[in-house]
C-alpha angles and dihedrals in degrees: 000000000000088000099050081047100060084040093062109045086046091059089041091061092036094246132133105261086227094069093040088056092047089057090049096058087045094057087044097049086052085047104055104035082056086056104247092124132063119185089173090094088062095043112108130164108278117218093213118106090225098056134049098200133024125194125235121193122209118241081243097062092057095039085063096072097041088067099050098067111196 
């Protein structure tokens, strides 16, 4: 869903979604090291040997985007 999202509104502005995408995990990068954002509430023990965390996203989370058609 996120994909065909991204997809969307690229095409939509007529952008690569590449670069769309680039400029997203900037903003998110700038978000989170100001401390608007806290994954901490998704982190939960991963049971892979590679990783400590893993992060879970509620259904609602999700659910959020598909309403808000671009």
């Amino acid at each position: 869903e996120v994909k065909k999202q991204m997809a969307n509104l690229a095409e939509n502005m007529g952008v690569a979604a590449s670069e769309l995408a680039t400029f997203a995990l900037i903003q998110f990068l700038q978000n989170y090291q100001n401390g608007e954002i806290d994954l901490s509430k998704y982190r939960v023990p991963s049971k892979s040997p590679r990783y400590e965390w893993k992060l879970v996203f509620p259904p609602s989370l999700l659910n959020s985007i598909k309403k808000k058609k671009v």
